[in-house]
Coordinates of C-alpha atoms in Angstrom, one line a residue:
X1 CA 0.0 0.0 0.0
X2 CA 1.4 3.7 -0.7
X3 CA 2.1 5.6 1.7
X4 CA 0.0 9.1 1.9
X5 CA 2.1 11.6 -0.2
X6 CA -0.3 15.1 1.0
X7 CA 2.1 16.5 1.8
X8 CA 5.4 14.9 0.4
X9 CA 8.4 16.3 1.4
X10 CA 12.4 15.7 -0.3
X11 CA 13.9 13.1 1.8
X12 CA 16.9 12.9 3.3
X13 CA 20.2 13.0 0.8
X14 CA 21.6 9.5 0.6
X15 CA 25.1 9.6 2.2
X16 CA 26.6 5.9 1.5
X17 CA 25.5 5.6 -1.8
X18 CA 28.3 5.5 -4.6
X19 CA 27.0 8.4 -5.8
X20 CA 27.1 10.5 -2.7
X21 CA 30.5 9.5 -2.2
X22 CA 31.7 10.9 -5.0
X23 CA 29.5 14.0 -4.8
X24 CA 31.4 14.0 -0.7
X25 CA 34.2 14.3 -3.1
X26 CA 33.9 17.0 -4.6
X27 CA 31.8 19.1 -2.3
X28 CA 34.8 18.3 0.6
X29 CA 36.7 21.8 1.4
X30 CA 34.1 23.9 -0.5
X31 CA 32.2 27.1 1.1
X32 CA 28.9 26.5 2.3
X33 CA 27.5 28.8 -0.7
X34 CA 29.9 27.0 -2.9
X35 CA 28.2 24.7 -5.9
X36 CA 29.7 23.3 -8.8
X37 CA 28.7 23.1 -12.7
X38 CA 29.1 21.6 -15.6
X39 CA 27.5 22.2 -18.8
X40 CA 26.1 19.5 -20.9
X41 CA 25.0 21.1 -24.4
X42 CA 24.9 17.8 -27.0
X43 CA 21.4 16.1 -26.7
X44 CA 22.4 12.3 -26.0
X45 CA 24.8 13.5 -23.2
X46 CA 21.8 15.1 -21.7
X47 CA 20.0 11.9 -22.2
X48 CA 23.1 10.1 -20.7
X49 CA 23.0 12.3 -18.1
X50 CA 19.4 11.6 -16.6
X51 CA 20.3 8.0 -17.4
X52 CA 23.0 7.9 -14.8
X53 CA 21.0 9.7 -12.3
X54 CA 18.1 7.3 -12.1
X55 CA 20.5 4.2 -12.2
X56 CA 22.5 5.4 -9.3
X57 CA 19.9 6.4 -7.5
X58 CA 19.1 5.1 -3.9
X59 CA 17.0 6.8 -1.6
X60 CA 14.7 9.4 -4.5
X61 CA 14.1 10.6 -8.0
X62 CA 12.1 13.9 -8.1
X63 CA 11.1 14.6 -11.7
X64 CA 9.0 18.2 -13.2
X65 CA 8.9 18.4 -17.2
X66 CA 6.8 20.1 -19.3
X67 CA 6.9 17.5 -22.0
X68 CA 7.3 14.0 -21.1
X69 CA 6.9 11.8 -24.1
X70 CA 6.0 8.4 -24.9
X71 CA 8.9 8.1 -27.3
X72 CA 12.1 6.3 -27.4
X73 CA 13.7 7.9 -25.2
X74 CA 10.8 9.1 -22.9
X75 CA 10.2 4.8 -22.8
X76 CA 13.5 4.1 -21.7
X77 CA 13.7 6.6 -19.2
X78 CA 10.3 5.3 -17.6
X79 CA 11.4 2.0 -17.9
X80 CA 14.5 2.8 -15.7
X81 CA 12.2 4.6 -13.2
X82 CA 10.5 1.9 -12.5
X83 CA 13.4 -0.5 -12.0
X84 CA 14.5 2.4 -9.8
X85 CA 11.4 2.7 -8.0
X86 CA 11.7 -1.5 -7.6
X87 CA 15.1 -1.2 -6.0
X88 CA 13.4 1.1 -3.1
X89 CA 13.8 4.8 -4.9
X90 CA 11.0 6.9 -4.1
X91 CA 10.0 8.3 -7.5
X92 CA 8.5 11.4 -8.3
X93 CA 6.8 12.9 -11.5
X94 CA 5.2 16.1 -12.2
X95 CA 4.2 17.0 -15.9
X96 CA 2.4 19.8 -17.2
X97 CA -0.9 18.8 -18.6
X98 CA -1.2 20.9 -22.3
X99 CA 2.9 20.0 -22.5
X100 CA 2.3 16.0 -21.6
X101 CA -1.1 14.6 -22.3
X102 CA -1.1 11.8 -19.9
X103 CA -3.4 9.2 -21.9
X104 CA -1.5 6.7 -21.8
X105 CA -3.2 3.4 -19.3
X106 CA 0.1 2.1 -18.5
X107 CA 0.3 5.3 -16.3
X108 CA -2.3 3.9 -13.7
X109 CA -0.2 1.0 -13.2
X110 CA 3.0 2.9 -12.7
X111 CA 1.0 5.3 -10.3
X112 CA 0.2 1.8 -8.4
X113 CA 3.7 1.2 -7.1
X114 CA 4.4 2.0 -3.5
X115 CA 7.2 4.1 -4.5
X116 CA 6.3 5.7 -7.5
X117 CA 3.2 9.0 -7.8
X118 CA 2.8 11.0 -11.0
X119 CA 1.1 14.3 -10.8
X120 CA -0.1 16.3 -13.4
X121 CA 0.0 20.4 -13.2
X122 CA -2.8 22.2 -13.6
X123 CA -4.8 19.5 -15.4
X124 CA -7.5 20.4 -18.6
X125 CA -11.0 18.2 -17.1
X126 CA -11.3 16.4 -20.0
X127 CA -8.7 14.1 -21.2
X128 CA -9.5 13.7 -24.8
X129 CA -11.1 14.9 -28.2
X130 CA -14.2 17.5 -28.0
X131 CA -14.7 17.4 -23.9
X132 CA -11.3 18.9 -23.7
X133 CA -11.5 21.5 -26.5
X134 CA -14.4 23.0 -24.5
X135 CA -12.8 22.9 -21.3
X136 CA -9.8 24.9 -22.7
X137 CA -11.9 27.3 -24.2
X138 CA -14.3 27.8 -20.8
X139 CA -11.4 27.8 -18.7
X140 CA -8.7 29.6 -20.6
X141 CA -7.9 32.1 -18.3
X142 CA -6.4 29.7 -15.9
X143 CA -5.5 27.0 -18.4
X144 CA -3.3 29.5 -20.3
X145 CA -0.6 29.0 -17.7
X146 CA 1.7 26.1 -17.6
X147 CA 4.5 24.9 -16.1
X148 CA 7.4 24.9 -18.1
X149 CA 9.9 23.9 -15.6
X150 CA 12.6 21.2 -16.2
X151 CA 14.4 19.9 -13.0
X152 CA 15.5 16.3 -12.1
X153 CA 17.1 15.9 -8.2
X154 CA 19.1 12.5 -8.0
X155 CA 19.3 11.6 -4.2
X156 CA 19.1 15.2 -3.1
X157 CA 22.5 15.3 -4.0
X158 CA 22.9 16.7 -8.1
X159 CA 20.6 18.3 -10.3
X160 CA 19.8 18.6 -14.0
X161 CA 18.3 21.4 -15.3
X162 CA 18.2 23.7 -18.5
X163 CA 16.0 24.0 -21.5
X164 CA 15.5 20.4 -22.5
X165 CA 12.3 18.4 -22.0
X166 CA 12.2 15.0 -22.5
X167 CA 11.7 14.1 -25.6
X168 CA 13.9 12.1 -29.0
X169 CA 14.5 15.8 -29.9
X170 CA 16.0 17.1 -27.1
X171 CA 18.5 14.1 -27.5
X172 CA 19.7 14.1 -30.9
X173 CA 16.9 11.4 -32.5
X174 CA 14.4 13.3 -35.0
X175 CA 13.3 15.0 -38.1
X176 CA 14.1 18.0 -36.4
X177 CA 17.0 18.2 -33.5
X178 CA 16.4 20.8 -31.0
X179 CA 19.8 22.6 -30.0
X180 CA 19.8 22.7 -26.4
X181 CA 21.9 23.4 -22.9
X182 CA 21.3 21.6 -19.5
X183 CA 23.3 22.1 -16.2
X184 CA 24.2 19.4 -13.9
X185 CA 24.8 21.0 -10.6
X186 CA 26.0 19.5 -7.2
X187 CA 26.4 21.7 -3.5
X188 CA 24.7 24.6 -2.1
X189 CA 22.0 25.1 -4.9
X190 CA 20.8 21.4 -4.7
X191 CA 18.7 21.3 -1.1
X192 CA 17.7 24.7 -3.0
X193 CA 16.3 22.6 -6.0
X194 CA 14.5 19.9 -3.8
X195 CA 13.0 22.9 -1.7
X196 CA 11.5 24.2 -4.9
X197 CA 10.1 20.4 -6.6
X198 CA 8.6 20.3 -3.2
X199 CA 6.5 23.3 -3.2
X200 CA 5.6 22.4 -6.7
X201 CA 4.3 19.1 -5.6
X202 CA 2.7 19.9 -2.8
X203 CA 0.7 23.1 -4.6
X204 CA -3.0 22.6 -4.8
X205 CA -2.4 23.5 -8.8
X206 CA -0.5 19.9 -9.1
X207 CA -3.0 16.6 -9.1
X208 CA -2.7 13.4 -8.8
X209 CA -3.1 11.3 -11.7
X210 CA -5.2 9.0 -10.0
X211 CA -7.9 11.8 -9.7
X212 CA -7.9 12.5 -14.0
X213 CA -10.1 10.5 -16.0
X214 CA -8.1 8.1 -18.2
X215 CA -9.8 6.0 -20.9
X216 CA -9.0 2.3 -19.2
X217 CA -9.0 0.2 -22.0
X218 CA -5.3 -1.1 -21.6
X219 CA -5.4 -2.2 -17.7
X220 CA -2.3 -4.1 -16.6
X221 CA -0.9 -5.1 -13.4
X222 CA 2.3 -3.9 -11.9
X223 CA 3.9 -7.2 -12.3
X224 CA 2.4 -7.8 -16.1
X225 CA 3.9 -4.1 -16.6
X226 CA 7.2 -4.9 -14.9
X227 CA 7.2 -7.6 -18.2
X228 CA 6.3 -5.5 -20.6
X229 CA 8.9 -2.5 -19.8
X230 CA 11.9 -5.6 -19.3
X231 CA 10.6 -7.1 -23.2
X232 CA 11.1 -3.1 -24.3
X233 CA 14.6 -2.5 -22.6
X234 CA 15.6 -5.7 -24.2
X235 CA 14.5 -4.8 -27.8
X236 CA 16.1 -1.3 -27.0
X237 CA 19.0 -2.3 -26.2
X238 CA 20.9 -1.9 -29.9
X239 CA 19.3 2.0 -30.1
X240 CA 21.2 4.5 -29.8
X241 CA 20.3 5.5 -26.3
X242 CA 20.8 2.4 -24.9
X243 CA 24.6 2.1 -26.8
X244 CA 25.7 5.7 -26.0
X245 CA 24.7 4.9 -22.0
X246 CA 26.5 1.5 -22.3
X247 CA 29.4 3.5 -23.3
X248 CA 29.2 6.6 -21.6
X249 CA 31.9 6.6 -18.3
X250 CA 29.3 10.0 -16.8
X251 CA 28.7 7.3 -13.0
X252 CA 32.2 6.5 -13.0
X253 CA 33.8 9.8 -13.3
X254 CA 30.4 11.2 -10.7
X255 CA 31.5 7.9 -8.6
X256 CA 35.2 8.9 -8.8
X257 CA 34.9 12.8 -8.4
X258 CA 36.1 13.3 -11.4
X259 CA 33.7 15.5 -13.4
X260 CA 35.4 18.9 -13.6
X261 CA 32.3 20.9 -12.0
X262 CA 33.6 24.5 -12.3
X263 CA 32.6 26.0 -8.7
X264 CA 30.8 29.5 -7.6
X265 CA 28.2 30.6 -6.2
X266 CA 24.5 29.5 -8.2
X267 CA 21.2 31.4 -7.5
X268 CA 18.6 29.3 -8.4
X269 CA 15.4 31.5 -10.2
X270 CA 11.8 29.8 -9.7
X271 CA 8.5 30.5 -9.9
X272 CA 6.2 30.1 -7.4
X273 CA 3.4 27.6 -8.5
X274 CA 0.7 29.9 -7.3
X275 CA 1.5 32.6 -10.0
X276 CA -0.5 29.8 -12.3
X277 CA -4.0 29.9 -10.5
X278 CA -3.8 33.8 -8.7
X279 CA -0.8 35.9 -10.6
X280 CA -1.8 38.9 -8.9
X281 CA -1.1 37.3 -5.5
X282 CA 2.3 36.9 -6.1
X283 CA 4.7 40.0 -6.8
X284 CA 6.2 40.8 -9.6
X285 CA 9.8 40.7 -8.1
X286 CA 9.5 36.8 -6.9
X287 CA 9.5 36.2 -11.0
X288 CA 12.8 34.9 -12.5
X289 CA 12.4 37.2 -15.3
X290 CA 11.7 40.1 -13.0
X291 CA 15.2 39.3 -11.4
X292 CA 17.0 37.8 -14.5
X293 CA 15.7 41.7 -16.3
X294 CA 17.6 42.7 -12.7
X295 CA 21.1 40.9 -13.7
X296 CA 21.2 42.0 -17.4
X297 CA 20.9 45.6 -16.5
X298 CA 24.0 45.1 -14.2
X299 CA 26.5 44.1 -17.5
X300 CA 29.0 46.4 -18.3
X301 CA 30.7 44.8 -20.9
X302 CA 29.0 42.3 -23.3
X303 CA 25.6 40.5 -23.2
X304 CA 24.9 37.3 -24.9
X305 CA 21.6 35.8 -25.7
X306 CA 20.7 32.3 -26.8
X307 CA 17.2 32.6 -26.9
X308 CA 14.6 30.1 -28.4
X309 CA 11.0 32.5 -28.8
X310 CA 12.0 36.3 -29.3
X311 CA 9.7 38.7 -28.5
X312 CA 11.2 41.5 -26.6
X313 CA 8.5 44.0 -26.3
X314 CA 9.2 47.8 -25.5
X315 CA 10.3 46.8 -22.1
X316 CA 13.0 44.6 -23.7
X317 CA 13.6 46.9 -26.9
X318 CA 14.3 49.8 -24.1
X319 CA 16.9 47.8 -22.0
X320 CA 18.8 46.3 -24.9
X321 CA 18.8 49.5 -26.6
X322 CA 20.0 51.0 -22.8
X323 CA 23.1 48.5 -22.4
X324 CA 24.3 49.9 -26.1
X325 CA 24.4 53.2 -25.4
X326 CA 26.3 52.2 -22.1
X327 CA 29.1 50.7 -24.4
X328 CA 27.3 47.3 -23.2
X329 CA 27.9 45.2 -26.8
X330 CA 24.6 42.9 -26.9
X331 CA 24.2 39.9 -29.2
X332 CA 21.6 37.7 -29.8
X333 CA 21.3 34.6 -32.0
X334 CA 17.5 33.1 -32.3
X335 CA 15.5 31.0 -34.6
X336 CA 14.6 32.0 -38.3
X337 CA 11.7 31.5 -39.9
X338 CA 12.8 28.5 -41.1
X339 CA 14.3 27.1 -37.6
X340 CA 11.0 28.5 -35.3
X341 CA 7.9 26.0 -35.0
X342 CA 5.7 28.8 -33.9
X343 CA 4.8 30.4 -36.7
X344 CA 3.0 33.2 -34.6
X345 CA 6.1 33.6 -32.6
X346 CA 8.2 34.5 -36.0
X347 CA 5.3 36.8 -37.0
X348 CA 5.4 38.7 -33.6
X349 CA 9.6 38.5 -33.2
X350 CA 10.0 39.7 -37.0
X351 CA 8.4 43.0 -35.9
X352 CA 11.6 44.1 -33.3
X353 CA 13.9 43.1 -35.9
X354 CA 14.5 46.3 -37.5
X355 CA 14.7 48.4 -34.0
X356 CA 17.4 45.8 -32.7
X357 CA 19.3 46.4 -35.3
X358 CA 19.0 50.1 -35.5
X359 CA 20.1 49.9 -31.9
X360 CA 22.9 48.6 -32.5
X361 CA 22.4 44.9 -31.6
X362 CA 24.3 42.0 -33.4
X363 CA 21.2 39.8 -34.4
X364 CA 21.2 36.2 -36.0
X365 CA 19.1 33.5 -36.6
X366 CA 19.7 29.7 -36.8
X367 CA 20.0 27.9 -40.1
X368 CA 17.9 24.9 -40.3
X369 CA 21.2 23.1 -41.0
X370 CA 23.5 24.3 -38.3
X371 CA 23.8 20.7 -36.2
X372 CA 24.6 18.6 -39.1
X373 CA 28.7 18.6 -38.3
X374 CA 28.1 18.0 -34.7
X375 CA 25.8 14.7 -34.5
X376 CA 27.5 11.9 -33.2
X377 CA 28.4 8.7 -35.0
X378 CA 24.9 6.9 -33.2
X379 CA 23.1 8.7 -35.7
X380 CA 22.4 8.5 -39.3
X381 CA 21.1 10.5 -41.6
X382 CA 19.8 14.3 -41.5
X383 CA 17.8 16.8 -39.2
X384 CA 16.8 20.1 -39.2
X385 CA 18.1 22.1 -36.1
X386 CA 15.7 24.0 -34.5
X387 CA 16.8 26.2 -31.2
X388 CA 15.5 25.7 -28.1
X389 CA 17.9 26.8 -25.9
X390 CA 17.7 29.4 -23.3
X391 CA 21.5 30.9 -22.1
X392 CA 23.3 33.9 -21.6
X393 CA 26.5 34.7 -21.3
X394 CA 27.0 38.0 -18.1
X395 CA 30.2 40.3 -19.0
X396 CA 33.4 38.0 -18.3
X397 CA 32.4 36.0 -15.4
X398 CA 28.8 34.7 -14.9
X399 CA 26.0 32.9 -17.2
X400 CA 22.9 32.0 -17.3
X401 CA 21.1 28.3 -18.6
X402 CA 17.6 27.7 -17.8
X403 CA 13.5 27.3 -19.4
X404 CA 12.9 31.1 -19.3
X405 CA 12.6 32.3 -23.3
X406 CA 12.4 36.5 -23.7
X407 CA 8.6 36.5 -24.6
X408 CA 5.9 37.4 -22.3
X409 CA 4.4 33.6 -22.2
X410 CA 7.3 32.8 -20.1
X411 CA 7.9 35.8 -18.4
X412 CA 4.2 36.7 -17.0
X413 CA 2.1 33.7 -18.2
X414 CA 4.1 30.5 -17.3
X415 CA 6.5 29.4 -14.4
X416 CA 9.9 28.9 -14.9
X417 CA 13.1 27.9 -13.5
X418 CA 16.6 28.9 -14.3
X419 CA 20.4 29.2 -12.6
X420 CA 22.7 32.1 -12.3
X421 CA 26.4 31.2 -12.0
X422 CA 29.2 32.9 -10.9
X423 CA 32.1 31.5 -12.8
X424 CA 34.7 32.7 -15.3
X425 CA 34.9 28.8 -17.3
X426 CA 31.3 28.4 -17.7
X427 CA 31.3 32.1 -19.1
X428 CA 33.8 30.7 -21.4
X429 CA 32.2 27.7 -22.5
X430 CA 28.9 29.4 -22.9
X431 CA 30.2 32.2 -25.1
X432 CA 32.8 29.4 -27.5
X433 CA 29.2 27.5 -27.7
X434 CA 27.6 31.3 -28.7
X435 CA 30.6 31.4 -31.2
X436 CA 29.9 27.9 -32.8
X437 CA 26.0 28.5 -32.8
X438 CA 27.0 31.5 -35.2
X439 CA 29.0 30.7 -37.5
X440 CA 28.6 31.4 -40.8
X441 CA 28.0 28.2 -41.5
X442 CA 25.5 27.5 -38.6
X443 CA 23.3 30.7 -38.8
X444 CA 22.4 34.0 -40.6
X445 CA 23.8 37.0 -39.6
X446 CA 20.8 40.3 -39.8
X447 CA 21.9 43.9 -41.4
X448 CA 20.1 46.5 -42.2
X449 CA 20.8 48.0 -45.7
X450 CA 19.1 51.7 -45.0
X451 CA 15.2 49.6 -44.5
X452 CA 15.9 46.7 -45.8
X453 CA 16.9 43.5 -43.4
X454 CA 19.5 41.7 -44.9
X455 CA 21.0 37.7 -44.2
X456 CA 24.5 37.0 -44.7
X457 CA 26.0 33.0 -44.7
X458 CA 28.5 31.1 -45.7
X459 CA 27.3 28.5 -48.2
X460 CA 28.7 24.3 -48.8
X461 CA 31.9 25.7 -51.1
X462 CA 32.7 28.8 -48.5
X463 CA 31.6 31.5 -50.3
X464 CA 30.0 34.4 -48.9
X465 CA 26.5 34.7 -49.3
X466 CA 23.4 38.1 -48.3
X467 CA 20.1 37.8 -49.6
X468 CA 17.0 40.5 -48.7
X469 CA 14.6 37.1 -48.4
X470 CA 14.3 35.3 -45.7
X471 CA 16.0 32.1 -46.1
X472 CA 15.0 28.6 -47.1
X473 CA 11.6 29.4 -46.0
X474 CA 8.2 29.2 -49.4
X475 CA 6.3 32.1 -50.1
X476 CA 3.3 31.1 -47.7
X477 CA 5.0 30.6 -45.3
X478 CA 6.6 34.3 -45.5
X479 CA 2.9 35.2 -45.9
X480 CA 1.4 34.0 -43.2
X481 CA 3.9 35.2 -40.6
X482 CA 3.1 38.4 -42.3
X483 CA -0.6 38.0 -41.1
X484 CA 0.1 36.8 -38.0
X485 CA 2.8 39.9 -37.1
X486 CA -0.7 41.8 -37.4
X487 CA -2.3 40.1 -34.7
X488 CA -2.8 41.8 -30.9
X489 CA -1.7 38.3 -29.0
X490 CA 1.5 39.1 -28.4
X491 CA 1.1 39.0 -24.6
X492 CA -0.3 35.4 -25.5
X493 CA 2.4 33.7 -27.1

């Protein structure tokens, strides 16, 4: 029987646990606010990553993603939860519903374990087809705000968290590969992390899946599940996923200390839960993109923004166009029309092109085929990149890697987590990864040519390349971002 989870709190850190020895090793002599970093920006070393975590984990596996797919890799993952969950891990899920539409039957028998509870965030009523149209229409004004958080906390001891959700393209398998940056973090900003998945889980906004009304027409029991996911792991075991974590040596440089976290002090940005049933009730400066706005304005040097969705506003157009008259260089790299897939998103970023650029502002945008050099030997064949990442590199010695994107769905409509660090290396390696993102041969560079926008790139045979079109993109498609730069949702999107 489960134990009653009301009011679920993190548990204890494990402390003998291979892991925890080797996180003991490389928390031993450090300050108190001390917590160390390192930056995992290819998509199957983020997979890799959560891998490790739920193998080696012994005492709990706390879990909050705004997608959660039933996919290769989201399979896999589950599969190792449960065999987690079987060794004596207590495991905890929270999805967003409109992100992760928890259909799926096999989720009632996962729930069932004594050690496992899924919860879904601010759930739509009804679970499928016309019922839950309505319901999102009727209820909009609350339904429009989701949780786009990403966090896992492995034994209360390391974190993951960034941009990615979990998904085959957040890890390098799909038609189209999202470019992407997670943090794994260990120290002071951990308990801070588990202090955070608790409030989260314990919000009245976050419900058990037991309470939702799933169609149950695919009923199995624990132990006839435990056979199905061991039959899947087996088949999976030639994929990629399963090769790259057979080969990956992530737990036994963790296990030996040997991961070279770069250390500093890490404030960890959340949202409070409530800001997604009664916004009002919680001020403005408890949002991470009230205090990450805060931060920015602080640069005296250089500002660098890898940003997914684009949509400044005045507010934004005002401080970016502030930091460049204070000498303050800002660049930003985004998706293109061909990269983005939000089409309203294009249409309502296209419109603060021009004003970035006549502020001074070094703008590009992604080229659909800007990945293709880096995919690893796992995979074969092409995909388009598409950006999803969300980092920004502080002056000389601090960046930034977390879910928040520079549009006002993020900053005012959803919640959102993110981490400041104070560190000169991860600076480094999040400006060389800037560098590489815009390349000529990875992305378009914007000018303006009196009013006209153009795109400079480098092309196959390195030649030099401007064009007053966007690229690669059809005429409708031009078209209908057009239309939709018209539209007053701006706030919505």
């Amino acid at each position: 029987m489960k134990a009653s989870s009301k009011d679920a709190r993190s548990l204890k850190p494990a402390e003998r646990s291979r892991l925890a020895r080797g996180v003991n090793k490389e928390t031993e002599g450090r300050g108190e606010d001390q917590s160390g970093f390192y930056l995992v920006y290819d998509g199957l070393s983020a997979f890799v990553a959560r891998a490790v975590m739920i193998e080696e984990a012994t005492v709990s596996l706390d879990l909050k993603y705004y997608i959660y797919s039933d996919d290769t890799s989201g399979r896999i993952l589950t599969g190792m939860l449960l065999q987690a969950a079987d060794r004596g891990v207590r495991v905890r899920l929270l999805v967003d519903d409109l992100g992760t539409r928890v259909t799926n039957p096999w989720v009632l028998a996962i729930d069932r374990h004594p050690n496992m509870e899924i919860r879904v965030f601010n759930p739509v009523e009804g679970r499928s087809g016309i019922r839950r149209g309505i319901e999102q229409v009727l209820n909009f004004g609350r339904i429009n705000h989701r949780m786009h958080n990403k966090l896992l906390v492995c034994d209360g001891n390391v974190l993951i968290t960034g941009g990615r959700n979990v998904a085959d393209g957040y890890f390098s398998k799909a038609e189209t590969e999202f470019l992407d940056v997670d943090m794994i973090a260990v120290g002071a900003v951990v308990p801070d992390a588990s202090s955070i998945f608790d409030e989260y889980w314990n919000s009245e906004v976050a419900v058990p899946v037991t309470k939702l009304a799933l169609v149950d027409d695919d009923t199995c029991t624990l132990d006839e599940l435990r056979e199905r996911v061991a039959v899947y792991l087996q088949g999976e075991r030639e994929s990629e996923f399963s090769r790259a974590l057979e080969k990956s040596d992530l737990a036994e440089k963790l296990i030996a200390g040997d991961v070279p976290f770069q250390w500093g002090k890490g404030v960890l940005f959340a949202d409070p839960p409530r800001k997604a049933i009664d916004r009002d009730s919680v001020p403005v400066s408890a949002y991470p993109g009230y205090k990450l706005e805060k931060t920015l304005k602080q640069c005296k040097q250089r500002l660098r923004i890898t940003n997914a969705y684009l949509i400044p506003g005045v507010p934004g157009l005002d401080l970016f166009s502030t930091l460049q008259q204070n000498d303050v260089q800002v660049d930003i790299l985004t998706n293109a029309l061909a990269t983005n897939d939000v089409a309203a998103v294009h249409g309502a970023y296209s419109r603060y092109r021009k004003p970035l650029l006549q502020a001074g502002v070094h703008l590009w945008e992604l080229r659909p085929a800007a990945q293709q050099k880096q995919r690893l030997h796992w995979f074969k064949g092409k995909s388009r990149a598409s950006l999803h990442a969300k980092t920004f590199v502080l002056d000389e010695d601090r960046g930034f890697v977390g879910s928040i994107n520079l549009d006002s769905r993020s900053i005012i409509q959803n919640t959102e987590v993110g981490v400041l660090i104070e560190n000169v290396e991860i600076n480094r390696q999040l400006n060389r990864l800037f560098d590489e993102w815009t390349a000529p041969d990875a992305a378009w560079q914007l000018t303006l040519d009196g009013d006209r926008i153009l795109w400079h790139w480098e092309s196959e045979d390195g030649q030099k390349r401007v064009t007053e079109c966007e690229p690669e993109t059809r005429w409708w498609q031009r078209v209908l971002a057009k239309i939709l730069s018209w539209l007053p949702i701006e706030e919505q999107i």
